[in-house]
mmCIF file of C-alpha atoms in Angstrom:
data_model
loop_
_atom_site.group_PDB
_atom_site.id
_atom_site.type_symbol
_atom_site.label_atom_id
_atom_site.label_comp_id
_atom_site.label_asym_id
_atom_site.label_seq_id
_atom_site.Cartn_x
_atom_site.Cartn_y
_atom_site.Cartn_z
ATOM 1 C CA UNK I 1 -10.321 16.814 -33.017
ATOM 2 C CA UNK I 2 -12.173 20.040 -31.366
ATOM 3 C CA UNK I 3 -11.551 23.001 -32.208
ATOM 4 C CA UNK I 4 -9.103 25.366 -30.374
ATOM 5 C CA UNK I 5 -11.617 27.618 -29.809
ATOM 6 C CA UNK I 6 -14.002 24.822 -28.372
ATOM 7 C CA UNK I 7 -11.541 23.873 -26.114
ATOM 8 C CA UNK I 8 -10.631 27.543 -24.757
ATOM 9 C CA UNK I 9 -13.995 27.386 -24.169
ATOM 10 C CA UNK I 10 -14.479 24.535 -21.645
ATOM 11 C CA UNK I 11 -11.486 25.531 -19.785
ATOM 12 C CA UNK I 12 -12.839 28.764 -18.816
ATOM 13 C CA UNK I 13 -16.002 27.364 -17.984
ATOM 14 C CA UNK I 14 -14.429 24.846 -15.841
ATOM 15 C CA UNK I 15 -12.509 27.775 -14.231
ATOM 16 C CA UNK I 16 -15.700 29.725 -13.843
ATOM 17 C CA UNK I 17 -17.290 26.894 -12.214
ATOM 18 C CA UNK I 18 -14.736 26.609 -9.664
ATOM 19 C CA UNK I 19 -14.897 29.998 -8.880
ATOM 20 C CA UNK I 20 -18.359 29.843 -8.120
ATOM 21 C CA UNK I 21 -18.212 27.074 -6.176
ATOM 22 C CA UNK I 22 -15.600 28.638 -3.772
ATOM 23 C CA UNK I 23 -17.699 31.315 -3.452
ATOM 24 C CA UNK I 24 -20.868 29.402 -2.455
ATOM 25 C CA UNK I 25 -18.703 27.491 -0.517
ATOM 26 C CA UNK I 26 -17.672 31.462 1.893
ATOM 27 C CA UNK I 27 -14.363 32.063 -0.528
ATOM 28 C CA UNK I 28 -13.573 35.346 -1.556
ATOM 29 C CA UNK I 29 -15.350 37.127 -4.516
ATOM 30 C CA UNK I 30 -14.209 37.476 -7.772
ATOM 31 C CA UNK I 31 -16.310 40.474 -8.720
ATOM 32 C CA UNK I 32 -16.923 39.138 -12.149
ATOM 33 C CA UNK I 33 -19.889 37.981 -14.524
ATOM 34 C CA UNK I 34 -19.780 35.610 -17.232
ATOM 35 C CA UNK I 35 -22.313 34.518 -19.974
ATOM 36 C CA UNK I 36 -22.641 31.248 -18.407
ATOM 37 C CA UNK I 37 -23.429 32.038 -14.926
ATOM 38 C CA UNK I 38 -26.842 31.044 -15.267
ATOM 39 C CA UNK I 39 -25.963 27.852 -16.783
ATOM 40 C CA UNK I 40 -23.677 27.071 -14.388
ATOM 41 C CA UNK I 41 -25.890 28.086 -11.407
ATOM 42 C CA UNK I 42 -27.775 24.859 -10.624
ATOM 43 C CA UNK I 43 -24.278 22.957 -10.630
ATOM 44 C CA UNK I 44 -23.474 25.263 -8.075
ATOM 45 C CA UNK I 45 -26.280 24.388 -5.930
ATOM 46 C CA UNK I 46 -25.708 20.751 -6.141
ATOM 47 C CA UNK I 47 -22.154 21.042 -5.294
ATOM 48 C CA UNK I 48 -22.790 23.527 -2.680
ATOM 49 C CA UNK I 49 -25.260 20.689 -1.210
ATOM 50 C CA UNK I 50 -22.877 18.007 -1.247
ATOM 51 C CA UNK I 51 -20.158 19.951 0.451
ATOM 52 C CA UNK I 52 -22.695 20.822 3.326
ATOM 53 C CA UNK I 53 -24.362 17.480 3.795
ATOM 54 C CA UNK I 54 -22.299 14.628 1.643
ATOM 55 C CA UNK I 55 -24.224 11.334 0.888
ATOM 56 C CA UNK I 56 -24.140 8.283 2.988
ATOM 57 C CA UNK I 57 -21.945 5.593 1.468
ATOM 58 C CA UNK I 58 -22.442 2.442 2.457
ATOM 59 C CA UNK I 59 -19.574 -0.456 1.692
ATOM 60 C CA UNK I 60 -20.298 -4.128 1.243
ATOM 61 C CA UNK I 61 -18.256 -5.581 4.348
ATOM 62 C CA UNK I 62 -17.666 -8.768 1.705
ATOM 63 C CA UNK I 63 -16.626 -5.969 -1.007
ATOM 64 C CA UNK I 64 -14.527 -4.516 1.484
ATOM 65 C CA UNK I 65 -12.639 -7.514 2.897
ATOM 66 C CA UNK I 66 -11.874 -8.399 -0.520
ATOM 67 C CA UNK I 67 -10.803 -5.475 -1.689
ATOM 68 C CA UNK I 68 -8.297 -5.029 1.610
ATOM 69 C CA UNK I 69 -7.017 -8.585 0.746
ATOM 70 C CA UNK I 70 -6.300 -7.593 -3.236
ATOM 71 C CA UNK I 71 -4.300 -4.636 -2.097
ATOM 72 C CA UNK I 72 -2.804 -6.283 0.945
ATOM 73 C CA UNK I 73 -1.605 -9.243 -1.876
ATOM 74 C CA UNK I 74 -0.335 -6.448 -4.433
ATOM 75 C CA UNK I 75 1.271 -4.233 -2.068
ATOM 76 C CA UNK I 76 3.652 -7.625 -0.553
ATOM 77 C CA UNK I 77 4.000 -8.504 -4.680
ATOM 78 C CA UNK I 78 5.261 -5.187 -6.026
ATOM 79 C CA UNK I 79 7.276 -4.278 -2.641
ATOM 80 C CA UNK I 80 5.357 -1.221 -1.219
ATOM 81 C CA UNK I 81 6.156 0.017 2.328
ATOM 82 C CA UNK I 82 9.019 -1.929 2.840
ATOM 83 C CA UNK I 83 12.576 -1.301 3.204
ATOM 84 C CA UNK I 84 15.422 -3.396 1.906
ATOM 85 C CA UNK I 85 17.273 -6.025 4.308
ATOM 86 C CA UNK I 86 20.607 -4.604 5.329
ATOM 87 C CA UNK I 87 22.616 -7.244 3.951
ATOM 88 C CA UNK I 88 20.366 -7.263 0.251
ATOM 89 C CA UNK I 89 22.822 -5.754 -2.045
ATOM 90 C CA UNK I 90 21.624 -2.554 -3.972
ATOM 91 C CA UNK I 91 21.981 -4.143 -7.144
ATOM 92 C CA UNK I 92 21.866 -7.914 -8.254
ATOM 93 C CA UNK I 93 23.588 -9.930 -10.755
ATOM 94 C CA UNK I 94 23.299 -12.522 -13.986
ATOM 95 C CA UNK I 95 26.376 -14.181 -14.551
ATOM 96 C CA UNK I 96 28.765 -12.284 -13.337
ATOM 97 C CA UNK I 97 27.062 -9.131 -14.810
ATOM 98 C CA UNK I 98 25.204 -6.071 -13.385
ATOM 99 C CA UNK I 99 21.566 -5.455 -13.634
ATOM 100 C CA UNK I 100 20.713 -2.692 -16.007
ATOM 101 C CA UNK I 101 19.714 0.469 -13.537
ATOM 102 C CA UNK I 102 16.544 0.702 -15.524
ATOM 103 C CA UNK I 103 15.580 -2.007 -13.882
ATOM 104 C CA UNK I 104 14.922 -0.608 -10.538
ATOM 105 C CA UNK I 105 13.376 2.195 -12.255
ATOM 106 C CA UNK I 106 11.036 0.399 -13.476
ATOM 107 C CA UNK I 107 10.351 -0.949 -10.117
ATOM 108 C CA UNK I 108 9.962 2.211 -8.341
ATOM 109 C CA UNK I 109 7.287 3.492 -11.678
ATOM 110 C CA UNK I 110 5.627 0.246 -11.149
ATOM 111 C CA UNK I 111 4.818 1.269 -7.473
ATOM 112 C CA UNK I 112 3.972 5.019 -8.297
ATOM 113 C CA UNK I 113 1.859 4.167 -10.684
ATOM 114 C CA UNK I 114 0.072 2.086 -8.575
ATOM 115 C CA UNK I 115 -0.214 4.734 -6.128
ATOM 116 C CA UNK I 116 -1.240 7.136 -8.117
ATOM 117 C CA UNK I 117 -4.086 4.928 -10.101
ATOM 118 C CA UNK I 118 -5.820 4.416 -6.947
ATOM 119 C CA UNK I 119 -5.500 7.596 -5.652
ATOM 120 C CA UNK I 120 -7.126 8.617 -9.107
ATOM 121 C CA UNK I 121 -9.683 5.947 -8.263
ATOM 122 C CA UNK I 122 -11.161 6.654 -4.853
ATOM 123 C CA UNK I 123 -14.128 8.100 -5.261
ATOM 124 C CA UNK I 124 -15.623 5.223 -7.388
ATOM 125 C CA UNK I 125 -13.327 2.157 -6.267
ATOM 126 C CA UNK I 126 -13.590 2.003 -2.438
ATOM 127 C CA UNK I 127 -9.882 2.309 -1.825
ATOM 128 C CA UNK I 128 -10.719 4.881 1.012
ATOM 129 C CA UNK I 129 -12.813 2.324 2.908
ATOM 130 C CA UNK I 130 -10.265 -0.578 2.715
ATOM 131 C CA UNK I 131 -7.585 1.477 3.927
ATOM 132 C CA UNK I 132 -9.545 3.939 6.331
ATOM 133 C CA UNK I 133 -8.800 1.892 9.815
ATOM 134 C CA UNK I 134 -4.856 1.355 8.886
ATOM 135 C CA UNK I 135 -2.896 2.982 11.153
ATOM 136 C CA UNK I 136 1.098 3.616 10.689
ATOM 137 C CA UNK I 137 2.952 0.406 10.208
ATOM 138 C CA UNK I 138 0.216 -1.383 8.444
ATOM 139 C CA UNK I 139 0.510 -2.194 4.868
ATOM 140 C CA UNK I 140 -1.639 0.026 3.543
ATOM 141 C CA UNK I 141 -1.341 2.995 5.752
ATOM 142 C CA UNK I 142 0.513 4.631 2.915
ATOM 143 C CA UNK I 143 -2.312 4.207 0.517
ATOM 144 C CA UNK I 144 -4.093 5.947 3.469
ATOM 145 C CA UNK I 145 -1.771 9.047 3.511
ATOM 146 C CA UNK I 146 -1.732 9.214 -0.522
ATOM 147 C CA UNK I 147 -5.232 9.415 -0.655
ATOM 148 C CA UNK I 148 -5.231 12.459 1.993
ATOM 149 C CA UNK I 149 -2.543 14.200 -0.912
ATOM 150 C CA UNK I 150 -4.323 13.620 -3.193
ATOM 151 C CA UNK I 151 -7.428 15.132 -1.936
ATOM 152 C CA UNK I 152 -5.428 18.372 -1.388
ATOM 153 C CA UNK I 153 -4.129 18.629 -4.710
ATOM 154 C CA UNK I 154 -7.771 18.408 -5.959
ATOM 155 C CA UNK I 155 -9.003 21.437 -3.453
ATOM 156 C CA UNK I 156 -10.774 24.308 -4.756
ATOM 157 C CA UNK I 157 -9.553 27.297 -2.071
ATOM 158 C CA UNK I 158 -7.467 27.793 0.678
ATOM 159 C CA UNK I 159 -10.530 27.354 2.687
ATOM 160 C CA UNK I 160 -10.984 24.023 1.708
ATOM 161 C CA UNK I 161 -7.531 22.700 2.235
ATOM 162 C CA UNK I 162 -7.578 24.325 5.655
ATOM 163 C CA UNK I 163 -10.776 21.786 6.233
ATOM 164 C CA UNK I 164 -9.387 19.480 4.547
ATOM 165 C CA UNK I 165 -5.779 19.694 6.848
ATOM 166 C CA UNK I 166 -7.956 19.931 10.114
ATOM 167 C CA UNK I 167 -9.922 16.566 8.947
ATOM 168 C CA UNK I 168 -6.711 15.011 8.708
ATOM 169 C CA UNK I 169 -5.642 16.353 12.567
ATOM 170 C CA UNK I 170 -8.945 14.161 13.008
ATOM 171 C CA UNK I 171 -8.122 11.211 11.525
ATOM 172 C CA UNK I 172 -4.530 11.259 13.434
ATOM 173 C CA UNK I 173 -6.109 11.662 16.844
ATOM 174 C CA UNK I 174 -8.270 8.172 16.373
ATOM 175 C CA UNK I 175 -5.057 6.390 15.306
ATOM 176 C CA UNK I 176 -3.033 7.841 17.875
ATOM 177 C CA UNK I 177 -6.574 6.132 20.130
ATOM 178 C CA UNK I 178 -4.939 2.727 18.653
ATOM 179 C CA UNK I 179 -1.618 3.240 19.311
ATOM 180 C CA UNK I 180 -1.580 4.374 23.300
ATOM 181 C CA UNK I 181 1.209 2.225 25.383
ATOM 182 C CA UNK I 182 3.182 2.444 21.971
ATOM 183 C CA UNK I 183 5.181 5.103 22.714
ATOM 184 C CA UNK I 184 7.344 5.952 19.709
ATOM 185 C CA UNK I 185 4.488 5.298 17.832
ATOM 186 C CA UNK I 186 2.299 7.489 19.835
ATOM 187 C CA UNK I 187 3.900 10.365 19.970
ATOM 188 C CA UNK I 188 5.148 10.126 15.962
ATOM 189 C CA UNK I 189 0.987 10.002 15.027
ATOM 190 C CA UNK I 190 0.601 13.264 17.154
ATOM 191 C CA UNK I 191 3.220 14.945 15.502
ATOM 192 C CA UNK I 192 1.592 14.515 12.415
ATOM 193 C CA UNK I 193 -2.000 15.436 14.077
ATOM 194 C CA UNK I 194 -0.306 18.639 15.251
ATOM 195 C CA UNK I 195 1.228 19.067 12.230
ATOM 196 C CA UNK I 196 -1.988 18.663 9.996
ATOM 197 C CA UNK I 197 -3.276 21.245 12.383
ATOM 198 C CA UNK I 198 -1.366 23.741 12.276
ATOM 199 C CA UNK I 199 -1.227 23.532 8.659
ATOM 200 C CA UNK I 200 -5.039 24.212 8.529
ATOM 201 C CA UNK I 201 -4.956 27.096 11.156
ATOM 202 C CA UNK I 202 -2.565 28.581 9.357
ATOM 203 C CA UNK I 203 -4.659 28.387 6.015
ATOM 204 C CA UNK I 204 -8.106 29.754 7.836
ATOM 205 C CA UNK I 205 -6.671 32.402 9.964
ATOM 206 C CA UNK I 206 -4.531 33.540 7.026
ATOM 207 C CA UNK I 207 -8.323 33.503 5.004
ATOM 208 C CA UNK I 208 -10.345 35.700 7.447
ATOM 209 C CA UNK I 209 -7.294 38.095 7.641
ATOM 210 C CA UNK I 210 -7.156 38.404 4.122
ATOM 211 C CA UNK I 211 -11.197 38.493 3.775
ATOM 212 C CA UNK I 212 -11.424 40.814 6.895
ATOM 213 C CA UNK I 213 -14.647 38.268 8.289
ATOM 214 C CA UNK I 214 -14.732 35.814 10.873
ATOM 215 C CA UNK I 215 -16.465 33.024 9.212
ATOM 216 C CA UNK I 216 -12.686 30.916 8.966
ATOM 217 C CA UNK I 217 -12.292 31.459 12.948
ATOM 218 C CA UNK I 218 -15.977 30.267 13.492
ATOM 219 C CA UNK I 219 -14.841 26.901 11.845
ATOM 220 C CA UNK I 220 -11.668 27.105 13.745
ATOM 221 C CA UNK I 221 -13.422 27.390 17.272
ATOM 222 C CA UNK I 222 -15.833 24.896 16.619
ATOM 223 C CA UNK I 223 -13.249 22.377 15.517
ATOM 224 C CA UNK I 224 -10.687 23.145 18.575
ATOM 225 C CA UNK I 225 -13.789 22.404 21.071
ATOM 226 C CA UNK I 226 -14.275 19.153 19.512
ATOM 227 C CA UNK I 227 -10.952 18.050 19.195
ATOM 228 C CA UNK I 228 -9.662 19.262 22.634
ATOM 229 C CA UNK I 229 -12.643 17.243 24.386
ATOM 230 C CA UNK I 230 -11.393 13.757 22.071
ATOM 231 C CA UNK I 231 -7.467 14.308 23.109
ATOM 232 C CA UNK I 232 -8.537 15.130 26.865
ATOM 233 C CA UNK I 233 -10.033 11.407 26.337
ATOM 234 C CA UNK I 234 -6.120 10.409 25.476
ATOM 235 C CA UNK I 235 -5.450 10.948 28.908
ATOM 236 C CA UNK I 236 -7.251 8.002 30.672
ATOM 237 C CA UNK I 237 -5.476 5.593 31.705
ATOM 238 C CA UNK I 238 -2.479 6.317 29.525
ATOM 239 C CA UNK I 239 1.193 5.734 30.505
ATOM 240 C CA UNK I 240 3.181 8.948 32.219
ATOM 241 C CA UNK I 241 4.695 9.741 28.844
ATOM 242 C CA UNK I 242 1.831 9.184 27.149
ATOM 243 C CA UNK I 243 0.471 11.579 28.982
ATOM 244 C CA UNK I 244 3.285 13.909 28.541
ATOM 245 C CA UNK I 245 2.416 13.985 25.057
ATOM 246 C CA UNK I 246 -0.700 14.532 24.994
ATOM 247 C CA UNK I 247 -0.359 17.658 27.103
ATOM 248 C CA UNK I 248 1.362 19.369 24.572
ATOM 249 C CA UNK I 249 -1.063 18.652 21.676
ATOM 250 C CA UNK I 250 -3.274 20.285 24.395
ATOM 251 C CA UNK I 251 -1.947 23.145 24.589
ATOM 252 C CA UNK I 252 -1.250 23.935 20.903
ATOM 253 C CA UNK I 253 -5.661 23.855 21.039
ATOM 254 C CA UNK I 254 -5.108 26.644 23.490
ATOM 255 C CA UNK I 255 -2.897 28.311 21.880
ATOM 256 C CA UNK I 256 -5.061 27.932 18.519
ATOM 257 C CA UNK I 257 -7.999 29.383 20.459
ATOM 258 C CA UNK I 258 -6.148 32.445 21.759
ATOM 259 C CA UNK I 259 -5.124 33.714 18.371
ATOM 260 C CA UNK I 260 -8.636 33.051 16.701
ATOM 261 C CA UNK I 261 -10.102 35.094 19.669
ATOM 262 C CA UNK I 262 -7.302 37.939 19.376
ATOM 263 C CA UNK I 263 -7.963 38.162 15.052
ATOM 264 C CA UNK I 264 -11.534 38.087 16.202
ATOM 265 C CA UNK I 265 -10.943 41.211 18.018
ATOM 266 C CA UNK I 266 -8.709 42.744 15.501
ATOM 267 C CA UNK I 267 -11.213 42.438 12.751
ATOM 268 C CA UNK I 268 -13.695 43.772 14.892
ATOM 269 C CA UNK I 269 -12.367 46.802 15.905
ATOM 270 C CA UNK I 270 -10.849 46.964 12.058
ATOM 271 C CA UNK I 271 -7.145 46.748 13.015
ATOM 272 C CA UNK I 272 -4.976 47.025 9.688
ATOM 273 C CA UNK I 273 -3.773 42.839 8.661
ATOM 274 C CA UNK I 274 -1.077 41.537 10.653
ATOM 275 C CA UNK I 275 2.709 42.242 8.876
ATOM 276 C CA UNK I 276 4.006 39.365 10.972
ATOM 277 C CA UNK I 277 3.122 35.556 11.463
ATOM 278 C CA UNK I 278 4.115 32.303 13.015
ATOM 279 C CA UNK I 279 3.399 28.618 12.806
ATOM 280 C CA UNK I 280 -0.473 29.909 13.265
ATOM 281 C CA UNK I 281 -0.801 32.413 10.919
ATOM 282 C CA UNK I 282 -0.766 36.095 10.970
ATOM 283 C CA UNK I 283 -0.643 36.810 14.565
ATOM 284 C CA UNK I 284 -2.226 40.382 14.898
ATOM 285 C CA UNK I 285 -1.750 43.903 17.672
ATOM 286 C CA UNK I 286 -4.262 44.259 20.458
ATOM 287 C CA UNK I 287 -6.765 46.364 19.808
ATOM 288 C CA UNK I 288 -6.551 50.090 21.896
ATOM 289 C CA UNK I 289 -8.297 50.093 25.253
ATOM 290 C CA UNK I 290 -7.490 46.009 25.505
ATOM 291 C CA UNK I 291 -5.701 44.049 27.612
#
């Protein structure tokens, strides 16, 4: 068994590690030197390299199909993503008897542990390919949506959750591609693309507030031009409410670019951090002699 000491030890070199890491990665500064900087410094680089320019993966389409099949087969075995019938009674019985309420306890660990295996399992399973074109109501959309949780709760920094929420706002706006003329389902994946990006606004404009630099807002601006040129694509031949819709995710981009160009401004002229804040973040004064 290792010592205490030894495992004190790794703990605070994993920490350290992290912490350089976020910094390579634009994160604030720690201000602080350890013994095993230099050890740790070629790690760094790597991981700093990865996060800039990941590897190609490429997935066997026969690895893939089976792979889809296994969890389409396991998800219809053990139950996942799908309600009860309204006339199934909550709880069955033997003889005359009531099941034991351990027994849909069990049920319900039997499906969260199967979530949470293959979340655990992405990087080296696949899972993410099978499941990357489902779109809500397919059977393994949720596996989809666990995966995205899971990567958050495995972010380093603020930063990279913002990136990480903003990806998501991504990955809604090609499903919501799939789902025009479905109206309900439509407008239900742009809430959740508007929702993802607000999330990661708020997260970036909150970090170049708190870092006094624009580097978060340059990351902002370039994703808002991409994004608002994809859900102006929405707009072709799409039903009226459709189109409706759409508007409005097109004017939260607006609205997105506005406040990174007014905290723009307020850094530059090196306005005190905003005291109040909204659904985007701190939302800062005007600068004196602006409009």
């Amino acid at each position: 068994m290792p010592a205490v000491d030894d495992i004190l030890f790794s703990r605070r070199r994993a920490e350290r590690f992290a912490q350089l890491l976020d910094e390579a990665n634009g994160a604030r500064r720690h201000h602080v030197r350890s013994r095993v900087d230099a050890q740790l410094a070629p790690l760094v680089a790597v991981g700093q390299r990865l996060s800039v320019d990941p590897p190609a993966v490429e997935v066997n389409p026969e690895f893939r199909t089976g792979l889809r099949a296994m969890l389409l087969a396991t998800a219809e075995r053990e139950g996942l993503g799908t309600a009860p019938a309204a006339s199934e009674p909550a709880t069955t019985t033997t003889r005359g008897r009531l099941l034991p309420a351990v027994t849909a306890r069990r049920a319900r660990a039997r499906g969260a542990i199967l979530v949470g295996i293959a979340a655990g399992a992405i990087a080296v399973s696949g899972i993410s390919a099978a499941s990357e074109n489902a779109v809500p109501g397919d059977a393994l959309y949720g596996m989809k949506r666990s995966t995205e949780r899971a990567q958050l709760a495995l972010a380093s920094s603020d930063i990279s959750r913002g990136q990480l929420f903003l990806d998501f706002a991504r990955t809604r706006l090609g499903e919501a591609g799939k789902l025009r003329g479905d109206r309900l389902g439509y407008s239900a994946v742009l809430d959740d693309m508007d929702a993802d990006t607000r999330q990661g606004v708020r997260l970036l404009t909150s970090a170049a507030v708190q870092r006094a630099e624009p580097g978060s807002l340059d990351t902002l601006n370039t994703f808002v031009a991409g994004q608002r040129r994809a859900v102006s694509g929405l707009l072709d031949g799409s039903t009226r409410a459709d189109r409706e819709r759409t508007q409005r995710s097109l004017l939260l981009l607006d609205d997105i670019r506005d406040r990174s160009d007014s905290l723009r401004a307020a850094i530059a002229c090196g306005l005190p951090a905003p005291t109040t804040s909204d659904t985007l973040g701190p939302d800062p004064k005007t600068c004196p002699g602006s409009r």
